[in-house]
Tab-separated table of C-alpha atoms in Angstrom:
chain	number	residue	atom	x	y	z
J	1	MET	CA	-22.041	-0.399	72.259
J	2	ALA	CA	-21.232	-1.065	68.625
J	3	PHE	CA	-23.748	0.488	66.293
J	4	ALA	CA	-24.156	-2.147	63.612
J	5	PRO	CA	-22.747	-5.270	62.016
J	6	ALA	CA	-19.597	-4.829	59.969
J	7	SER	CA	-21.693	-4.460	56.863
J	8	LEU	CA	-25.170	-3.531	55.759
J	9	GLN	CA	-26.956	-5.156	52.858
J	10	THR	CA	-29.648	-3.621	50.715
J	11	SER	CA	-32.011	-5.377	48.356
J	12	THR	CA	-31.278	-4.923	44.699
J	13	THR	CA	-34.708	-6.159	43.697
J	14	SER	CA	-36.433	-3.259	45.418
J	15	GLY	CA	-34.495	-0.599	43.530
J	16	VAL	CA	-36.679	1.499	41.265
J	17	SER	CA	-35.231	2.645	37.964
J	18	LEU	CA	-35.991	6.294	37.279
J	19	SER	CA	-35.629	8.103	33.997
J	20	MET	CA	-34.977	11.814	33.682
J	21	SER	CA	-37.483	14.142	32.075
J	22	SER	CA	-36.510	17.499	30.590
J	23	ASP	CA	-39.784	18.557	28.961
J	24	ASP	CA	-41.434	21.873	29.725
J	25	SER	CA	-44.099	20.240	31.900
J	26	CYS	CA	-41.431	19.517	34.512
J	27	ASP	CA	-41.017	23.186	35.332
J	28	ASP	CA	-44.758	23.878	35.174
J	29	ARG	CA	-45.855	21.082	37.477
J	30	ARG	CA	-43.214	21.904	40.062
J	31	ALA	CA	-44.278	25.537	40.052
J	32	PHE	CA	-47.954	24.576	40.437
J	33	VAL	CA	-47.384	22.167	43.312
J	34	SER	CA	-44.863	24.401	45.086
J	35	LYS	CA	-47.560	27.048	45.520
J	36	THR	CA	-49.525	24.625	47.685
J	37	VAL	CA	-46.610	23.588	49.913
J	38	THR	CA	-45.336	25.598	52.863
J	39	ALA	CA	-41.692	26.523	52.367
J	40	GLY	CA	-39.575	25.684	55.398
J	41	ALA	CA	-36.565	23.748	54.213
J	42	ALA	CA	-34.084	26.463	55.145
J	43	ALA	CA	-35.483	27.161	58.605
J	44	SER	CA	-32.802	25.174	60.414
J	45	MET	CA	-30.099	27.148	58.628
J	46	ALA	CA	-31.688	30.496	59.286
J	47	SER	CA	-30.764	30.287	62.968
J	48	MET	CA	-27.125	30.606	61.953
J	49	VAL	CA	-27.521	33.967	60.318
J	50	ASN	CA	-29.018	37.390	60.863
J	51	LEU	CA	-30.929	39.110	58.085
J	52	ALA	CA	-29.307	42.539	58.450
J	53	THR	CA	-26.326	43.683	56.418
J	54	PRO	CA	-23.148	44.773	58.243
J	55	GLU	CA	-21.769	48.201	57.486
J	56	ALA	CA	-19.230	48.154	54.702
J	57	ALA	CA	-17.171	50.639	52.766
J	58	GLU	CA	-18.854	50.388	49.353
J	59	ALA	CA	-16.142	52.268	47.510
J	60	ALA	CA	-13.426	49.882	48.688
J	61	ALA	CA	-15.439	46.663	48.324
J	62	SER	CA	-14.666	44.192	45.537
J	63	LYS	CA	-17.226	42.548	43.253
J	64	MET	CA	-15.830	39.210	42.128
J	65	TRP	CA	-18.962	37.083	41.703
J	66	LYS	CA	-21.770	37.119	39.128
J	67	LYS	CA	-25.324	35.866	39.571
J	68	VAL	CA	-26.382	32.941	37.376
J	69	ALA	CA	-30.049	32.239	36.616
J	70	VAL	CA	-31.489	28.915	37.778
J	71	PRO	CA	-34.944	27.483	36.959
J	72	PHE	CA	-36.321	27.596	40.513
J	73	GLU	CA	-36.550	29.931	43.504
J	74	ASP	CA	-35.868	27.428	46.270
J	75	THR	CA	-32.780	27.174	48.480
J	76	VAL	CA	-29.777	25.750	46.611
J	77	TYR	CA	-27.951	23.204	48.764
J	78	ASP	CA	-25.225	21.639	46.630
J	79	ILE	CA	-23.500	21.636	43.257
J	80	ASP	CA	-21.080	19.210	41.601
J	81	PHE	CA	-19.478	18.586	38.216
J	82	ASP	CA	-18.128	15.464	36.534
J	83	SER	CA	-16.463	17.453	33.737
J	84	PRO	CA	-15.713	21.120	33.060
J	85	ASP	CA	-19.048	21.366	31.203
J	86	HIS	CA	-21.443	18.908	32.842
J	87	GLY	CA	-22.857	19.265	36.344
J	88	TYR	CA	-25.898	19.148	38.577
J	89	LEU	CA	-27.500	21.501	41.082
J	90	VAL	CA	-29.822	20.341	43.891
J	91	GLY	CA	-32.055	22.152	46.341
J	92	ALA	CA	-35.237	22.346	48.379
J	93	ARG	CA	-38.686	21.125	47.300
J	94	GLY	CA	-37.415	18.746	44.658
J	95	ALA	CA	-35.232	21.347	42.931
J	96	PHE	CA	-32.924	19.641	40.449
J	97	ALA	CA	-31.112	21.225	37.477
J	98	GLU	CA	-28.450	20.215	34.956
J	99	THR	CA	-25.855	22.175	32.973
J	100	ASN	CA	-23.958	21.144	29.855
J	101	ASP	CA	-22.090	24.397	29.299
J	102	GLY	CA	-20.025	24.767	32.454
J	103	GLY	CA	-22.785	26.384	34.498
J	104	ASN	CA	-23.644	29.277	32.181
J	105	THR	CA	-27.199	27.955	31.813
J	106	TRP	CA	-29.219	25.455	33.855
J	107	GLU	CA	-32.178	23.340	32.772
J	108	PRO	CA	-34.751	21.844	35.172
J	109	ARG	CA	-34.779	18.076	35.507
J	110	SER	CA	-37.372	15.779	37.039
J	111	PHE	CA	-37.847	12.079	37.694
J	112	SER	CA	-40.639	11.000	35.378
J	113	ASN	CA	-41.428	7.988	37.590
J	114	LEU	CA	-42.270	10.295	40.529
J	115	ASP	CA	-45.414	12.376	40.458
J	116	ALA	CA	-45.123	16.070	41.269
J	117	GLU	CA	-46.651	15.796	44.730
J	118	GLU	CA	-44.100	13.163	45.771
J	119	GLU	CA	-41.072	14.795	44.190
J	120	ILE	CA	-41.645	18.167	45.780
J	121	THR	CA	-41.649	16.671	49.277
J	122	TYR	CA	-37.928	15.885	48.973
J	123	ARG	CA	-35.138	18.244	49.938
J	124	PHE	CA	-32.142	17.253	47.826
J	125	GLN	CA	-29.109	18.211	49.941
J	126	VAL	CA	-26.068	16.462	48.461
J	127	VAL	CA	-24.950	15.656	44.921
J	128	SER	CA	-21.645	13.969	44.044
J	129	PHE	CA	-20.226	12.880	40.657
J	130	LYS	CA	-17.087	11.163	39.460
J	131	ASP	CA	-16.419	9.994	35.890
J	132	GLY	CA	-20.075	9.939	34.902
J	133	GLU	CA	-21.300	8.111	38.004
J	134	GLY	CA	-23.368	10.142	40.434
J	135	TRP	CA	-25.233	10.077	43.731
J	136	VAL	CA	-27.955	12.288	45.194
J	137	LEU	CA	-28.999	12.326	48.843
J	138	GLY	CA	-32.259	13.837	50.058
J	139	LYS	CA	-34.649	14.211	52.977
J	140	PRO	CA	-36.893	12.460	53.879
J	141	THR	CA	-34.202	9.809	53.448
J	142	LEU	CA	-33.699	9.165	49.749
J	143	MET	CA	-30.628	7.964	47.860
J	144	LEU	CA	-30.386	7.994	44.069
J	145	HIS	CA	-27.615	6.594	41.863
J	146	THR	CA	-26.738	6.966	38.173
J	147	LYS	CA	-24.155	5.164	36.056
J	148	ASP	CA	-24.758	7.112	32.846
J	149	ALA	CA	-24.102	10.750	33.808
J	150	GLY	CA	-27.690	11.300	34.896
J	151	LYS	CA	-29.599	9.940	31.898
J	152	SER	CA	-31.276	7.383	34.165
J	153	TRP	CA	-31.380	6.981	37.939
J	154	GLU	CA	-31.883	4.115	40.376
J	155	ARG	CA	-33.325	4.457	43.852
J	156	ILE	CA	-31.030	2.787	46.424
J	157	PRO	CA	-32.837	1.251	49.437
J	158	LEU	CA	-31.078	1.683	52.793
J	159	SER	CA	-31.094	-0.775	55.690
J	160	PRO	CA	-33.284	0.033	58.711
J	161	LYS	CA	-30.240	-0.909	60.819
J	162	LEU	CA	-28.436	2.216	59.651
J	163	PRO	CA	-27.538	4.304	62.732
J	164	GLY	CA	-28.729	7.877	62.326
J	165	GLU	CA	-29.820	9.579	59.117
J	166	PRO	CA	-27.572	9.736	56.028
J	167	THR	CA	-25.864	13.141	55.901
J	168	SER	CA	-23.387	12.909	53.026
J	169	ILE	CA	-22.450	10.783	50.024
J	170	LEU	CA	-19.233	10.986	47.988
J	171	ALA	CA	-18.656	9.314	44.613
J	172	LEU	CA	-15.288	7.544	44.614
J	173	GLY	CA	-15.288	5.622	41.336
J	174	PRO	CA	-17.122	2.841	39.478
J	175	GLY	CA	-19.677	1.453	41.932
J	176	GLN	CA	-17.834	3.055	44.833
J	177	ALA	CA	-19.073	5.672	47.296
J	178	GLU	CA	-18.614	6.780	50.893
J	179	MET	CA	-21.616	7.625	53.078
J	180	THR	CA	-21.853	9.209	56.535
J	181	THR	CA	-24.705	9.481	59.037
J	182	SER	CA	-25.785	11.877	61.774
J	183	SER	CA	-24.523	9.405	64.400
J	184	GLY	CA	-20.969	9.480	63.063
J	185	ALA	CA	-21.122	6.237	61.102
J	186	VAL	CA	-18.987	6.013	57.963
J	187	TYR	CA	-19.716	3.383	55.309
J	188	ILE	CA	-18.145	2.426	51.982
J	189	THR	CA	-19.740	0.531	49.104
J	190	ASP	CA	-17.957	-1.008	46.144
J	191	ASN	CA	-21.035	-2.518	44.481
J	192	ALA	CA	-23.219	0.544	43.828
J	193	GLY	CA	-24.976	0.506	47.187
J	194	ARG	CA	-26.005	-3.148	47.468
J	195	ASN	CA	-23.693	-3.588	50.483
J	196	TRP	CA	-22.090	-1.068	52.837
J	197	LYS	CA	-19.027	-1.753	55.006
J	198	ALA	CA	-18.575	0.141	58.289
J	199	GLN	CA	-15.355	2.161	58.651
J	200	VAL	CA	-15.703	3.037	62.356
J	201	LYS	CA	-16.584	0.681	65.210
J	202	GLU	CA	-18.921	2.850	67.268
J	203	THR	CA	-21.310	5.741	67.044
J	204	ILE	CA	-19.988	8.984	68.464
J	205	ASP	CA	-22.171	8.895	71.575
J	206	ALA	CA	-21.056	5.301	72.314
J	207	THR	CA	-17.398	6.316	72.016
J	208	LEU	CA	-17.772	9.371	74.238
J	209	ASN	CA	-19.661	7.492	76.918
J	210	ARG	CA	-17.161	4.614	76.907
J	211	ILE	CA	-13.944	6.590	77.175
J	212	SER	CA	-12.896	9.044	79.853
J	213	SER	CA	-13.896	12.338	78.234
J	214	SER	CA	-13.763	14.602	81.261
J	215	GLY	CA	-11.208	16.783	79.476
J	216	VAL	CA	-13.659	17.722	76.731
J	217	SER	CA	-16.401	20.086	77.835
J	218	GLY	CA	-19.837	18.717	77.023
J	219	ALA	CA	-18.576	15.324	75.865
J	220	SER	CA	-19.171	13.263	79.030
J	221	TYR	CA	-22.443	11.328	78.947
J	222	TYR	CA	-23.112	12.798	75.535
J	223	THR	CA	-26.182	11.776	73.593
J	224	GLY	CA	-27.262	13.333	70.360
J	225	SER	CA	-26.147	13.830	66.791
J	226	ILE	CA	-23.469	15.704	64.910
J	227	ILE	CA	-23.743	18.502	62.370
J	228	ASN	CA	-21.538	20.032	59.687
J	229	GLN	CA	-19.699	16.792	58.988
J	230	VAL	CA	-16.969	17.445	56.380
J	231	ARG	CA	-14.350	15.303	54.614
J	232	ASP	CA	-10.948	16.361	53.309
J	233	ALA	CA	-9.399	15.173	50.049
J	234	ASP	CA	-7.650	12.213	51.726
J	235	GLY	CA	-10.618	10.881	53.694
J	236	ALA	CA	-10.214	12.591	57.086
J	237	TYR	CA	-13.388	13.850	58.758
J	238	MET	CA	-14.364	16.607	61.136
J	239	ALA	CA	-17.753	17.060	62.785
J	240	VAL	CA	-19.401	19.455	65.240
J	241	SER	CA	-21.709	18.318	68.039
J	242	SER	CA	-25.333	19.323	67.531
J	243	ARG	CA	-25.069	21.693	70.503
J	244	GLY	CA	-21.921	23.313	69.110
J	245	ASN	CA	-19.952	22.819	72.326
J	246	PHE	CA	-17.165	20.563	71.001
J	247	PHE	CA	-15.932	18.995	67.768
J	248	LEU	CA	-14.455	15.682	66.671
J	249	THR	CA	-11.937	14.385	64.126
J	250	LEU	CA	-11.459	11.047	62.394
J	251	GLU	CA	-8.491	10.123	60.219
J	252	PRO	CA	-8.225	7.176	57.801
J	253	GLY	CA	-7.346	3.997	59.696
J	254	GLN	CA	-8.746	5.178	63.029
J	255	ASP	CA	-11.538	3.086	64.555
J	256	PHE	CA	-13.023	5.842	66.726
J	257	TRP	CA	-13.711	9.575	66.587
J	258	ILE	CA	-11.520	11.819	68.779
J	259	PRO	CA	-13.279	14.679	70.649
J	260	HIS	CA	-11.715	18.151	71.038
J	261	ASN	CA	-12.522	21.258	73.074
J	262	ARG	CA	-13.715	24.291	71.129
J	263	GLY	CA	-11.484	26.599	73.232
J	264	THR	CA	-14.086	29.366	73.399
J	265	PRO	CA	-17.387	29.984	75.206
J	266	ARG	CA	-19.104	30.799	71.922
J	267	ARG	CA	-21.127	28.159	70.071
J	268	ILE	CA	-19.492	26.564	67.010
J	269	GLN	CA	-21.464	27.214	63.846
J	270	ASN	CA	-19.369	25.401	61.255
J	271	MET	CA	-15.894	23.964	60.687
J	272	GLY	CA	-13.748	22.928	57.744
J	273	PHE	CA	-10.236	22.296	56.463
J	274	ILE	CA	-7.582	24.669	55.207
J	275	GLU	CA	-7.099	23.867	51.502
J	276	ASP	CA	-9.096	20.649	51.957
J	277	ASP	CA	-6.324	19.067	54.071
J	278	ILE	CA	-6.703	18.296	57.779
J	279	HIS	CA	-2.925	18.540	58.238
J	280	LYS	CA	-2.809	22.101	56.911
J	281	GLY	CA	-5.181	23.224	59.658
J	282	GLN	CA	-8.838	23.906	60.379
J	283	TRP	CA	-11.163	26.900	60.367
J	284	MET	CA	-13.993	27.457	62.822
J	285	THR	CA	-16.917	29.888	62.704
J	286	LEU	CA	-18.679	30.884	65.916
J	287	ASN	CA	-21.927	32.645	66.692
J	288	GLY	CA	-21.558	36.413	66.629
J	289	GLY	CA	-19.768	36.386	63.268
J	290	LYS	CA	-16.399	35.186	64.567
J	291	LEU	CA	-13.882	33.239	62.472
J	292	PHE	CA	-10.903	31.371	63.931
J	293	ILE	CA	-8.128	29.546	62.045
J	294	SER	CA	-5.637	27.030	63.441
J	295	PRO	CA	-1.938	27.726	62.724
J	296	GLY	CA	-0.811	24.939	60.412
J	297	ASP	CA	-0.570	21.265	61.334
J	298	VAL	CA	-1.760	20.453	64.864
J	299	ASP	CA	-1.618	17.422	67.134
J	300	LEU	CA	-5.043	15.864	66.586
J	301	SER	CA	-4.532	13.459	69.487
J	302	LYS	CA	-4.873	16.327	72.000
J	303	ASP	CA	-8.092	17.515	73.619
J	304	SER	CA	-7.373	21.117	72.653
J	305	PHE	CA	-5.227	23.145	70.258
J	306	ASN	CA	-4.906	26.805	69.446
J	307	PHE	CA	-7.016	28.819	67.026
J	308	ILE	CA	-6.216	32.412	66.008
J	309	GLU	CA	-9.044	34.889	65.413
J	310	ALA	CA	-9.203	36.288	61.886
J	311	ASP	CA	-9.648	40.010	61.279
J	312	ILE	CA	-13.098	40.027	59.690
J	313	LYS	CA	-15.628	42.804	60.313
J	314	THR	CA	-19.048	41.141	60.120
J	315	GLY	CA	-20.886	43.437	62.507
J	316	GLY	CA	-21.851	40.348	64.496
J	317	TYR	CA	-23.698	38.618	61.658
J	318	GLY	CA	-23.136	34.918	61.120
J	319	ILE	CA	-20.599	33.242	58.819
J	320	THR	CA	-21.987	30.030	57.362
J	321	ASP	CA	-19.122	28.713	55.212
J	322	VAL	CA	-15.458	29.261	54.319
J	323	SER	CA	-13.493	27.966	51.324
J	324	TYR	CA	-9.859	28.259	50.214
J	325	ARG	CA	-9.422	29.020	46.520
J	326	ASN	CA	-5.682	28.651	47.000
J	327	GLU	CA	-3.120	29.094	49.777
J	328	LYS	CA	-3.665	32.861	49.955
J	329	GLU	CA	-7.169	33.548	48.623
J	330	VAL	CA	-9.911	32.631	51.094
J	331	TRP	CA	-13.665	33.292	50.881
J	332	ALA	CA	-16.279	33.464	53.639
J	333	VAL	CA	-20.051	33.791	53.160
J	334	GLY	CA	-22.963	34.335	55.497
J	335	GLY	CA	-26.224	36.020	56.407
J	336	SER	CA	-27.821	38.678	54.180
J	337	ASN	CA	-25.696	37.301	51.311
J	338	THR	CA	-22.546	38.824	52.791
J	339	MET	CA	-19.219	37.825	51.245
J	340	TYR	CA	-15.661	38.429	52.451
J	341	VAL	CA	-12.284	37.734	50.850
J	342	SER	CA	-8.768	37.381	52.241
J	343	PHE	CA	-5.588	37.509	50.178
J	344	ASP	CA	-3.197	36.631	53.011
J	345	GLY	CA	-4.318	33.121	53.897
J	346	GLY	CA	-7.167	34.144	56.202
J	347	LYS	CA	-5.511	36.685	58.480
J	348	LYS	CA	-7.465	39.740	57.270
J	349	PHE	CA	-10.720	39.843	55.277
J	350	SER	CA	-12.376	42.610	53.267
J	351	PHE	CA	-15.979	42.972	52.144
J	352	ASP	CA	-17.159	41.880	48.678
J	353	LYS	CA	-20.422	43.424	47.460
J	354	SER	CA	-21.286	40.911	44.713
J	355	ALA	CA	-24.548	39.873	46.423
J	356	ASN	CA	-25.077	42.967	48.536
J	357	ASP	CA	-28.317	43.989	46.786
J	358	ILE	CA	-29.810	40.469	46.620
J	359	PRO	CA	-32.142	39.428	49.487
J	360	GLY	CA	-31.498	36.152	51.265
J	361	ASN	CA	-28.615	34.220	52.803
J	362	LEU	CA	-25.577	32.398	51.428
J	363	TYR	CA	-24.920	28.935	52.859
J	364	ASN	CA	-22.179	27.320	50.809
J	365	VAL	CA	-19.090	28.316	48.780
J	366	LYS	CA	-17.104	25.785	46.722
J	367	PHE	CA	-14.121	25.774	44.352
J	368	PHE	CA	-13.429	22.971	41.875
J	369	LYS	CA	-9.658	22.849	41.522
J	370	GLU	CA	-9.867	19.941	39.069
J	371	PHE	CA	-11.938	22.097	36.691
J	372	GLY	CA	-9.956	25.309	36.455
J	373	ASN	CA	-10.645	26.320	40.056
J	374	ALA	CA	-14.203	27.324	39.133
J	375	GLY	CA	-16.017	28.828	42.115
J	376	TRP	CA	-19.692	28.763	43.118
J	377	ALA	CA	-21.650	30.264	46.008
J	378	LEU	CA	-25.082	28.878	46.896
J	379	GLY	CA	-27.934	30.366	48.892
J	380	SER	CA	-31.627	30.889	49.512
J	381	ASN	CA	-34.249	31.962	46.973
J	382	GLY	CA	-32.545	30.117	44.134
J	383	LEU	CA	-29.340	32.127	44.457
J	384	LEU	CA	-26.314	30.849	42.525
J	385	LEU	CA	-23.181	32.984	42.135
J	386	ARG	CA	-20.228	32.227	39.871
J	387	TYR	CA	-16.679	33.361	40.609
J	388	VAL	CA	-15.389	35.720	37.924
J	389	GLY	CA	-12.350	37.170	39.727
């Protein structure tokens, strides 16, 4: 069953223009309201990690990251820049901050058209900028768009026909963006969100129930959503089933997602691309602190392909994200703010103690190759780390 018409249309008359406020009352009102709201935004992520710290040889451990102060203590979910100096940071309970000095300092920002009680109910999870145009995605479902580098924002209404909940948004250029949903839908807009054109013909569960998927464990008669949906630099996607028992890939020009076996009895926690390129290989983290990496380009038309286990001593504690700074230098982060680095392309990892004495969990690590390969690690309790080498 196809999930939607070839395009979705949203009303431009219902968009609400929002201006940004940077006065001191922004920080005060968020702090006041946050004390009355139960914090739980990071609960779903906490199941991926364990709060104990694995044993590590302190004397041999590196320390290549430095903590940066942010104006809130909520979980940091995403960070993006549209120049070497200007960027935004988003997080739980309406957390929103801006930098104009390359991330050295961050100032709180707020939407003056939203009162504090409303703003703090949102969990801003994704921010994406390109050439001064930006998008923010939040939960409950909220999409914001700016054409002037964040000076003013417009709320983009989404069609009720949208299959699943929006999970990601990527700025592609003037008026252009790519959006995905928890049902595997992929949409593109070229008019700033007024219309969205579908890039795949079916939801993932429709595809799996239509085709013969007996070769993929857990895929037959599948119903549910996907998690950890990621995109490489050329528009290829990879996603993990919500139960972590198989994963799927989608390359530009394909009409349907292709399911693949995980090749292990352990549950998949997260997946991503080697050097942001699906044809250079994939990495896979499993429960129990395991990390597997595929050897180079693989045949993505097959149900299964080989992964090789990396030598990483986590003590069984979960790995939440992996990022390649370059071909050889690879970083992994996880529970209890653990960090690991490899200098041989992911074969062997050593412990990095940059966040060893900071309570919480790291969830995301990113490098911006277009801006001097600047690196950032994001986590709970307002934790932001900057790569210093």
